[in-house]
Structure formats: structure tokens, C-alpha cells
PDB file of C-alpha atoms in Angstrom:
ATOM      1  CA  ASP Y   1       7.602   6.717  -9.691  1.00  0.00           C
ATOM      2  CA  ALA Y   2       9.676   4.122 -11.499  1.00  0.00           C
ATOM      3  CA  LYS Y   3       7.773   1.384 -13.300  1.00  0.00           C
ATOM      4  CA  THR Y   4       8.500  -2.018 -11.823  1.00  0.00           C
ATOM      5  CA  THR Y   5       8.067  -5.468 -13.331  1.00  0.00           C
ATOM      6  CA  GLN Y   6       7.542  -8.610 -11.294  1.00  0.00           C
ATOM      7  CA  PRO Y   7       6.627 -12.199 -12.176  1.00  0.00           C
ATOM      8  CA  PRO Y   8       2.917 -12.742 -11.588  1.00  0.00           C
ATOM      9  CA  SER Y   9       3.342 -15.794  -9.393  1.00  0.00           C
ATOM     10  CA  MET Y  10       5.905 -17.998  -7.672  1.00  0.00           C
ATOM     11  CA  ASP Y  11       5.946 -21.097  -5.518  1.00  0.00           C
ATOM     12  CA  CYS Y  12       8.343 -21.828  -2.697  1.00  0.00           C
ATOM     13  CA  ALA Y  13       8.740 -24.855  -0.476  1.00  0.00           C
ATOM     14  CA  GLU Y  14       8.215 -24.264   3.222  1.00  0.00           C
ATOM     15  CA  GLY Y  15      11.513 -23.746   5.028  1.00  0.00           C
ATOM     16  CA  ARG Y  16      13.354 -22.772   1.883  1.00  0.00           C
ATOM     17  CA  ALA Y  17      14.443 -19.286   0.910  1.00  0.00           C
ATOM     18  CA  ALA Y  18      12.014 -17.371  -1.261  1.00  0.00           C
ATOM     19  CA  ASN Y  19      13.721 -15.095  -3.774  1.00  0.00           C
ATOM     20  CA  LEU Y  20      11.381 -12.574  -5.351  1.00  0.00           C
ATOM     21  CA  PRO Y  21      12.799 -10.569  -8.265  1.00  0.00           C
ATOM     22  CA  CYS Y  22      11.861  -7.094  -9.397  1.00  0.00           C
ATOM     23  CA  ASN Y  23      12.996  -5.142 -12.430  1.00  0.00           C
ATOM     24  CA  HIS Y  24      13.078  -1.346 -12.178  1.00  0.00           C
ATOM     25  CA  SER Y  25      15.267  -0.304 -15.066  1.00  0.00           C
ATOM     26  CA  THR Y  26      13.872   3.254 -15.168  1.00  0.00           C
ATOM     27  CA  ILE Y  27      14.473   4.001 -11.515  1.00  0.00           C
ATOM     28  CA  SER Y  28      15.987   7.418 -10.903  1.00  0.00           C
ATOM     29  CA  GLY Y  29      18.851   8.174  -8.578  1.00  0.00           C
ATOM     30  CA  ASN Y  30      16.697   9.499  -5.764  1.00  0.00           C
ATOM     31  CA  GLU Y  31      14.086   6.766  -5.838  1.00  0.00           C
ATOM     32  CA  TYR Y  32      14.075   4.071  -3.201  1.00  0.00           C
ATOM     33  CA  VAL Y  33      12.959   0.491  -3.758  1.00  0.00           C
ATOM     34  CA  TYR Y  34      10.185  -0.445  -1.346  1.00  0.00           C
ATOM     35  CA  TRP Y  35       8.712  -3.875  -0.757  1.00  0.00           C
ATOM     36  CA  TYR Y  36       5.289  -4.509   0.706  1.00  0.00           C
ATOM     37  CA  ARG Y  37       3.169  -7.601   0.978  1.00  0.00           C
ATOM     38  CA  GLN Y  38      -0.544  -8.097   1.241  1.00  0.00           C
ATOM     39  CA  ILE Y  39      -2.061 -11.119   2.862  1.00  0.00           C
ATOM     40  CA  HIS Y  40      -5.577 -11.833   1.704  1.00  0.00           C
ATOM     41  CA  SER Y  41      -8.153  -9.274   2.842  1.00  0.00           C
ATOM     42  CA  GLN Y  42      -5.668  -7.214   4.847  1.00  0.00           C
ATOM     43  CA  GLY Y  43      -3.889  -3.920   4.293  1.00  0.00           C
ATOM     44  CA  PRO Y  44      -0.372  -4.068   2.822  1.00  0.00           C
ATOM     45  CA  GLN Y  45       2.463  -4.631   5.265  1.00  0.00           C
ATOM     46  CA  TYR Y  46       5.768  -2.826   4.944  1.00  0.00           C
ATOM     47  CA  ILE Y  47       8.715  -5.205   4.592  1.00  0.00           C
ATOM     48  CA  ILE Y  48      11.876  -3.330   3.706  1.00  0.00           C
ATOM     49  CA  HIS Y  49      13.300  -0.587   1.545  1.00  0.00           C
ATOM     50  CA  GLY Y  50      16.669   0.472   0.186  1.00  0.00           C
ATOM     51  CA  LEU Y  51      18.425   2.917  -2.089  1.00  0.00           C
ATOM     52  CA  LYS Y  52      21.577   1.227  -3.327  1.00  0.00           C
ATOM     53  CA  ASN Y  53      23.043  -0.772  -0.480  1.00  0.00           C
ATOM     54  CA  ASN Y  54      21.759  -4.186   0.479  1.00  0.00           C
ATOM     55  CA  GLU Y  55      19.469  -4.111   3.473  1.00  0.00           C
ATOM     56  CA  THR Y  56      18.397  -6.670   6.045  1.00  0.00           C
ATOM     57  CA  ASN Y  57      15.851  -6.624   8.813  1.00  0.00           C
ATOM     58  CA  GLU Y  58      13.992  -9.169  10.888  1.00  0.00           C
ATOM     59  CA  MET Y  59      11.638  -9.959   8.025  1.00  0.00           C
ATOM     60  CA  ALA Y  60      13.769 -10.094   4.913  1.00  0.00           C
ATOM     61  CA  SER Y  61      16.853  -9.088   2.975  1.00  0.00           C
ATOM     62  CA  LEU Y  62      16.916  -6.779  -0.007  1.00  0.00           C
ATOM     63  CA  ILE Y  63      19.616  -7.185  -2.618  1.00  0.00           C
ATOM     64  CA  ILE Y  64      19.909  -4.315  -5.112  1.00  0.00           C
ATOM     65  CA  THR Y  65      22.134  -4.685  -8.168  1.00  0.00           C
ATOM     66  CA  GLU Y  66      24.960  -2.232  -8.586  1.00  0.00           C
ATOM     67  CA  ASP Y  67      23.266  -0.535 -11.556  1.00  0.00           C
ATOM     68  CA  ARG Y  68      20.045  -0.381  -9.505  1.00  0.00           C
ATOM     69  CA  LYS Y  69      18.009  -1.748 -12.371  1.00  0.00           C
ATOM     70  CA  SER Y  70      16.782  -4.731 -10.434  1.00  0.00           C
ATOM     71  CA  SER Y  71      16.475  -6.094  -6.941  1.00  0.00           C
ATOM     72  CA  THR Y  72      15.616  -9.296  -5.105  1.00  0.00           C
ATOM     73  CA  LEU Y  73      13.653  -9.686  -1.914  1.00  0.00           C
ATOM     74  CA  ILE Y  74      14.771 -12.697   0.072  1.00  0.00           C
ATOM     75  CA  LEU Y  75      12.674 -14.386   2.719  1.00  0.00           C
ATOM     76  CA  PRO Y  76      15.314 -16.676   4.264  1.00  0.00           C
ATOM     77  CA  HIS Y  77      13.057 -19.405   5.631  1.00  0.00           C
ATOM     78  CA  ALA Y  78       9.609 -19.170   4.100  1.00  0.00           C
ATOM     79  CA  THR Y  79       6.639 -20.282   6.171  1.00  0.00           C
ATOM     80  CA  LEU Y  80       3.034 -20.853   5.180  1.00  0.00           C
ATOM     81  CA  ARG Y  81       2.197 -17.463   6.661  1.00  0.00           C
ATOM     82  CA  ASP Y  82       4.407 -15.818   4.054  1.00  0.00           C
ATOM     83  CA  THR Y  83       1.880 -16.714   1.367  1.00  0.00           C
ATOM     84  CA  ALA Y  84       0.841 -13.300   0.052  1.00  0.00           C
ATOM     85  CA  VAL Y  85       1.082 -10.881  -2.847  1.00  0.00           C
ATOM     86  CA  TYR Y  86       4.411  -9.073  -2.787  1.00  0.00           C
ATOM     87  CA  TYR Y  87       4.728  -5.613  -4.278  1.00  0.00           C
ATOM     88  CA  CYS Y  88       7.938  -3.929  -5.386  1.00  0.00           C
ATOM     89  CA  ILE Y  89       7.635  -0.148  -5.698  1.00  0.00           C
ATOM     90  CA  GLY Y  90       9.997   2.623  -6.668  1.00  0.00           C
ATOM     91  CA  ALA Y  91       9.282   5.878  -4.890  1.00  0.00           C
ATOM     92  CA  LYS Y  92      11.026   9.039  -3.860  1.00  0.00           C
ATOM     93  CA  THR Y  93      11.193  10.115  -0.260  1.00  0.00           C
ATOM     94  CA  SER Y  94       9.383  13.320  -1.025  1.00  0.00           C
ATOM     95  CA  TYR Y  95       5.612  13.501  -1.007  1.00  0.00           C
ATOM     96  CA  ASP Y  96       5.259  11.280  -4.061  1.00  0.00           C
ATOM     97  CA  LYS Y  97       2.241   9.106  -4.415  1.00  0.00           C
ATOM     98  CA  VAL Y  98       2.779   5.376  -4.344  1.00  0.00           C
ATOM     99  CA  ILE Y  99       1.454   3.370  -7.263  1.00  0.00           C
ATOM    100  CA  PHE Y 100       1.023  -0.386  -7.006  1.00  0.00           C
ATOM    101  CA  GLY Y 101       1.559  -2.816  -9.859  1.00  0.00           C
ATOM    102  CA  PRO Y 102       0.062  -6.314  -9.931  1.00  0.00           C
ATOM    103  CA  GLY Y 103       2.821  -7.733  -7.709  1.00  0.00           C
ATOM    104  CA  THR Y 104       3.945 -11.351  -7.308  1.00  0.00           C
ATOM    105  CA  SER Y 105       1.628 -13.876  -5.741  1.00  0.00           C
ATOM    106  CA  LEU Y 106       3.864 -16.099  -3.612  1.00  0.00           C
ATOM    107  CA  SER Y 107       2.545 -19.469  -2.549  1.00  0.00           C
ATOM    108  CA  VAL Y 108       4.497 -21.272   0.140  1.00  0.00           C
ATOM    109  CA  ILE Y 109       3.888 -24.981  -0.198  1.00  0.00           C
ATOM    110  CA  PRO Y 110       4.137 -27.460   2.682  1.00  0.00           C
TER     111      PRO Y 110
ATOM    112  CA  GLY L   1       6.657  -0.302  13.008  1.00  0.00           C
ATOM    113  CA  ALA L   2       4.314   2.611  12.903  1.00  0.00           C
ATOM    114  CA  VAL L   3       0.598   1.945  13.191  1.00  0.00           C
ATOM    115  CA  VAL L   4      -2.176   3.194  10.975  1.00  0.00           C
ATOM    116  CA  SER L   5      -5.697   2.392  12.055  1.00  0.00           C
ATOM    117  CA  GLN L   6      -8.883   2.415  10.002  1.00  0.00           C
ATOM    118  CA  HIS L   7     -12.429   2.452  11.227  1.00  0.00           C
ATOM    119  CA  PRO L   8     -14.788   0.822  10.629  1.00  0.00           C
ATOM    120  CA  SER L   9     -13.248  -2.406   9.389  1.00  0.00           C
ATOM    121  CA  ARG L  10     -16.551  -3.470   7.861  1.00  0.00           C
ATOM    122  CA  VAL L  11     -19.642  -1.453   7.043  1.00  0.00           C
ATOM    123  CA  ILE L  12     -22.880  -2.161   5.244  1.00  0.00           C
ATOM    124  CA  CYS L  13     -24.963   0.744   4.044  1.00  0.00           C
ATOM    125  CA  LYS L  14     -28.041   1.260   1.934  1.00  0.00           C
ATOM    126  CA  SER L  15     -27.919   2.662  -1.561  1.00  0.00           C
ATOM    127  CA  GLY L  16     -28.147   6.416  -1.574  1.00  0.00           C
ATOM    128  CA  THR L  17     -26.704   6.936   1.873  1.00  0.00           C
ATOM    129  CA  SER L  18     -23.255   8.223   2.769  1.00  0.00           C
ATOM    130  CA  VAL L  19     -20.619   6.437   4.756  1.00  0.00           C
ATOM    131  CA  LYS L  20     -17.471   7.761   6.395  1.00  0.00           C
ATOM    132  CA  ILE L  21     -14.226   5.849   6.847  1.00  0.00           C
ATOM    133  CA  GLU L  22     -11.573   7.144   9.232  1.00  0.00           C
ATOM    134  CA  CYS L  23      -7.829   6.701   8.939  1.00  0.00           C
ATOM    135  CA  ARG L  24      -5.600   7.519  11.900  1.00  0.00           C
ATOM    136  CA  SER L  25      -1.843   7.478  12.348  1.00  0.00           C
ATOM    137  CA  LEU L  26      -1.511   6.327  15.939  1.00  0.00           C
ATOM    138  CA  ASP L  27       2.089   7.040  16.800  1.00  0.00           C
ATOM    139  CA  PHE L  28       3.310   9.526  14.235  1.00  0.00           C
ATOM    140  CA  GLN L  29       2.184  12.660  12.465  1.00  0.00           C
ATOM    141  CA  ALA L  30       1.286  12.350   8.831  1.00  0.00           C
ATOM    142  CA  THR L  31       1.066  15.389   6.617  1.00  0.00           C
ATOM    143  CA  THR L  32       0.314  13.109   3.690  1.00  0.00           C
ATOM    144  CA  MET L  33      -2.104  10.198   3.565  1.00  0.00           C
ATOM    145  CA  PHE L  34      -3.261   8.151   0.609  1.00  0.00           C
ATOM    146  CA  TRP L  35      -6.570   6.446  -0.132  1.00  0.00           C
ATOM    147  CA  TYR L  36      -6.839   3.322  -2.248  1.00  0.00           C
ATOM    148  CA  ARG L  37      -9.593   1.000  -3.293  1.00  0.00           C
ATOM    149  CA  GLN L  38      -9.182  -2.626  -4.213  1.00  0.00           C
ATOM    150  CA  PHE L  39     -11.550  -4.952  -6.017  1.00  0.00           C
ATOM    151  CA  PRO L  40     -11.265  -8.734  -5.598  1.00  0.00           C
ATOM    152  CA  LYS L  41      -8.158 -10.254  -7.173  1.00  0.00           C
ATOM    153  CA  GLN L  42      -6.912  -6.860  -8.309  1.00  0.00           C
ATOM    154  CA  SER L  43      -4.128  -4.610  -7.139  1.00  0.00           C
ATOM    155  CA  LEU L  44      -4.605  -1.468  -5.094  1.00  0.00           C
ATOM    156  CA  MET L  45      -5.780   1.519  -7.084  1.00  0.00           C
ATOM    157  CA  LEU L  46      -4.807   4.945  -5.822  1.00  0.00           C
ATOM    158  CA  MET L  47      -7.819   7.199  -5.467  1.00  0.00           C
ATOM    159  CA  ALA L  48      -6.379  10.351  -3.973  1.00  0.00           C
ATOM    160  CA  THR L  49      -3.594  11.941  -1.996  1.00  0.00           C
ATOM    161  CA  SER L  50      -4.746  13.647   1.161  1.00  0.00           C
ATOM    162  CA  ASN L  51      -2.712  16.607   2.396  1.00  0.00           C
ATOM    163  CA  GLU L  52      -3.175  18.041   5.871  1.00  0.00           C
ATOM    164  CA  GLY L  53      -4.750  21.464   5.761  1.00  0.00           C
ATOM    165  CA  SER L  54      -5.327  21.536   2.018  1.00  0.00           C
ATOM    166  CA  LYS L  55      -7.488  19.969  -0.628  1.00  0.00           C
ATOM    167  CA  ALA L  56      -6.934  16.385  -1.664  1.00  0.00           C
ATOM    168  CA  THR L  57      -5.438  15.567  -5.035  1.00  0.00           C
ATOM    169  CA  TYR L  58      -7.577  13.062  -6.910  1.00  0.00           C
ATOM    170  CA  GLU L  59      -6.411  10.574  -9.513  1.00  0.00           C
ATOM    171  CA  GLN L  60      -7.864  10.721 -12.973  1.00  0.00           C
ATOM    172  CA  GLY L  61     -11.292   9.160 -13.147  1.00  0.00           C
ATOM    173  CA  VAL L  62     -12.042   9.481  -9.430  1.00  0.00           C
ATOM    174  CA  GLU L  63     -15.038  11.690  -8.697  1.00  0.00           C
ATOM    175  CA  LYS L  64     -14.059  14.202  -6.049  1.00  0.00           C
ATOM    176  CA  ASP L  65     -17.672  15.073  -5.261  1.00  0.00           C
ATOM    177  CA  LYS L  66     -18.491  11.452  -4.624  1.00  0.00           C
ATOM    178  CA  PHE L  67     -15.419  10.540  -2.595  1.00  0.00           C
ATOM    179  CA  LEU L  68     -14.945  13.387  -0.144  1.00  0.00           C
ATOM    180  CA  ILE L  69     -11.606  13.468   1.600  1.00  0.00           C
ATOM    181  CA  ASN L  70     -10.832  15.578   4.640  1.00  0.00           C
ATOM    182  CA  HIS L  71      -7.434  15.747   6.340  1.00  0.00           C
ATOM    183  CA  ALA L  72      -8.139  18.099   9.190  1.00  0.00           C
ATOM    184  CA  SER L  73      -5.302  17.100  11.483  1.00  0.00           C
ATOM    185  CA  LEU L  74      -1.867  15.527  11.318  1.00  0.00           C
ATOM    186  CA  THR L  75      -3.225  12.197  12.519  1.00  0.00           C
ATOM    187  CA  LEU L  76      -6.630  11.888  10.890  1.00  0.00           C
ATOM    188  CA  SER L  77      -7.951  11.669   7.348  1.00  0.00           C
ATOM    189  CA  THR L  78     -11.501  10.710   6.446  1.00  0.00           C
ATOM    190  CA  LEU L  79     -13.044   9.360   3.271  1.00  0.00           C
ATOM    191  CA  THR L  80     -16.761   9.864   2.812  1.00  0.00           C
ATOM    192  CA  VAL L  81     -18.500   7.911   0.080  1.00  0.00           C
ATOM    193  CA  THR L  82     -21.540   9.971  -0.769  1.00  0.00           C
ATOM    194  CA  SER L  83     -24.747   8.644  -2.302  1.00  0.00           C
ATOM    195  CA  ALA L  84     -23.305   5.156  -2.270  1.00  0.00           C
ATOM    196  CA  HIS L  85     -24.248   2.637  -4.934  1.00  0.00           C
ATOM    197  CA  PRO L  86     -23.646  -1.110  -5.053  1.00  0.00           C
ATOM    198  CA  GLU L  87     -20.755  -0.584  -7.478  1.00  0.00           C
ATOM    199  CA  ASP L  88     -18.976   1.375  -4.733  1.00  0.00           C
ATOM    200  CA  SER L  89     -18.718  -1.835  -2.731  1.00  0.00           C
ATOM    201  CA  SER L  90     -15.031  -2.453  -2.351  1.00  0.00           C
ATOM    202  CA  PHE L  91     -12.075  -2.724   0.024  1.00  0.00           C
ATOM    203  CA  TYR L  92     -10.849   0.766   0.915  1.00  0.00           C
ATOM    204  CA  ILE L  93      -7.347   1.167   2.292  1.00  0.00           C
ATOM    205  CA  CYS L  94      -5.548   4.205   3.617  1.00  0.00           C
ATOM    206  CA  SER L  95      -1.874   4.780   4.152  1.00  0.00           C
ATOM    207  CA  ALA L  96       0.214   7.428   5.827  1.00  0.00           C
ATOM    208  CA  ARG L  97       3.773   8.587   5.304  1.00  0.00           C
ATOM    209  CA  ASP L  98       5.989   8.623   8.385  1.00  0.00           C
ATOM    210  CA  VAL L  99       8.636  11.267   7.765  1.00  0.00           C
ATOM    211  CA  SER L 100      10.411  10.339  10.981  1.00  0.00           C
ATOM    212  CA  SER L 101      11.246   6.878   9.652  1.00  0.00           C
ATOM    213  CA  GLY L 102      12.672   7.654   6.257  1.00  0.00           C
ATOM    214  CA  ASN L 103       9.308   8.527   4.734  1.00  0.00           C
ATOM    215  CA  THR L 104       8.151   4.942   4.943  1.00  0.00           C
ATOM    216  CA  ILE L 105       4.487   4.513   4.124  1.00  0.00           C
ATOM    217  CA  TYR L 106       2.389   2.411   6.462  1.00  0.00           C
ATOM    218  CA  PHE L 107      -1.022   1.033   5.616  1.00  0.00           C
ATOM    219  CA  GLY L 108      -4.204   0.627   7.577  1.00  0.00           C
ATOM    220  CA  GLU L 109      -6.015  -2.659   7.932  1.00  0.00           C
ATOM    221  CA  GLY L 110      -8.551  -1.714   5.294  1.00  0.00           C
ATOM    222  CA  SER L 111     -12.306  -1.176   5.381  1.00  0.00           C
ATOM    223  CA  TRP L 112     -14.796  -3.397   3.610  1.00  0.00           C
ATOM    224  CA  LEU L 113     -17.740  -1.434   2.274  1.00  0.00           C
ATOM    225  CA  THR L 114     -20.853  -3.246   1.103  1.00  0.00           C
ATOM    226  CA  VAL L 115     -23.646  -1.181  -0.398  1.00  0.00           C
ATOM    227  CA  VAL L 116     -26.996  -2.946  -0.551  1.00  0.00           C
TER     228      VAL L 116
END
């Protein structure tokens, strides 16, 4: 799995867009970028994933740079319930194990 | 999204006893499941990869005789903590890979184990 680097913490005002960056400069061509989040004392929740095209779903948008060395998860209108630790992970779609880094602790502030 | 269920969500056991945690994929078949543990304010640490019909693959430093993993069917994996000690108290989380949805991995709700 590609090593990913994320800022340890971020703040975002409620109602504003939260932009969470992730560096994955060693990602290989067949590795996807996955984003998960973990709200306190719960199991991680899948958010979105992508290979090289930008992706959007009901939860978030994922913007991947053309060289695939970094990506940004965008929560368009952050709410207090989006306060969580967000994990960016590079993983193949084979039976690879998934390794978590420390993630980014996002605090949405009223 | 797909659902992965863990049971029990909380368990308290006495030192020296064994406790079993179940992980079920409710609406998909999972040939591969993963077990993690998480201590307070830390990230998830992968313990082992559970493969249906074969032996689990343990991460370095994880005692396979202490953390018994069984993946007897395509929808069920179990983790048994044997001869539990207070230092085994932790949040245990399983996940399962859904090959029908682009190999996305879904996580269970987690199980809090307290050994007294």
C-alpha cells in the first residue's frame, strides 16, 4: 500500500466547505485512493474512493491531481456531525490489507 | 452501502477467560475480512487478515495463539481472545471487502473489550 501523509488536525466553520488534503507520492498505478472517517468510538465509515478521475457522491467529492501524487477530500457544507478523524488510504483492489495512518482530526466549529 | 455487523458491541470478561467477537457481512459475501484493534487516541492497528477457508495471516507482533481467528463461511469471521488480560482491553474492529462494489472495504461498528 502507498504511504499517505495528512495534516494531523484541521478546523472548519460550520456550513463552509472542508478541504482535507492527502499526499500519496508513492502511489502505484493500480492503487486506488480511499477515504474513510471515524467518529469517536465507532467503526470507520467509508466515504469515497477513486483511481484518477474526480469522484462525487452524496457525502463528498474527491479531487485527485493529474500526477496522482495527492488528493483532496471535499465536504461541501460541513456540519457538526462531520467532526471526525479522516483517513486517506492507498490500496489495490486485490486482496491487499489496508493500513491506517494517523489521519486528520477535523473539528467543525459552530 | 454494505453492512458489516459485529457482536457483541461491548463485553466485560475476567482475566484468564476467553471471549469471542463475531463479524458478519450482512448483505454481501466476503472472502477476506480484516481485524484491527484500537487504543484510545490512536489509529487502527491491523492485527490479521482473515481468509475464508484458510488460515489467517497475522501481522508482525500479533500472537496467533492468543488471538484466534476463524473464517468458516463467506459471511462470518470470529476473533477469540484467549486467556485475556487487562492489557487486552481495547476497541476491536473488523472489516470486510465487498468484491461486488469495487472491492470497497466496509467496517463493523466495533467491539469494546474490557478485561477485569
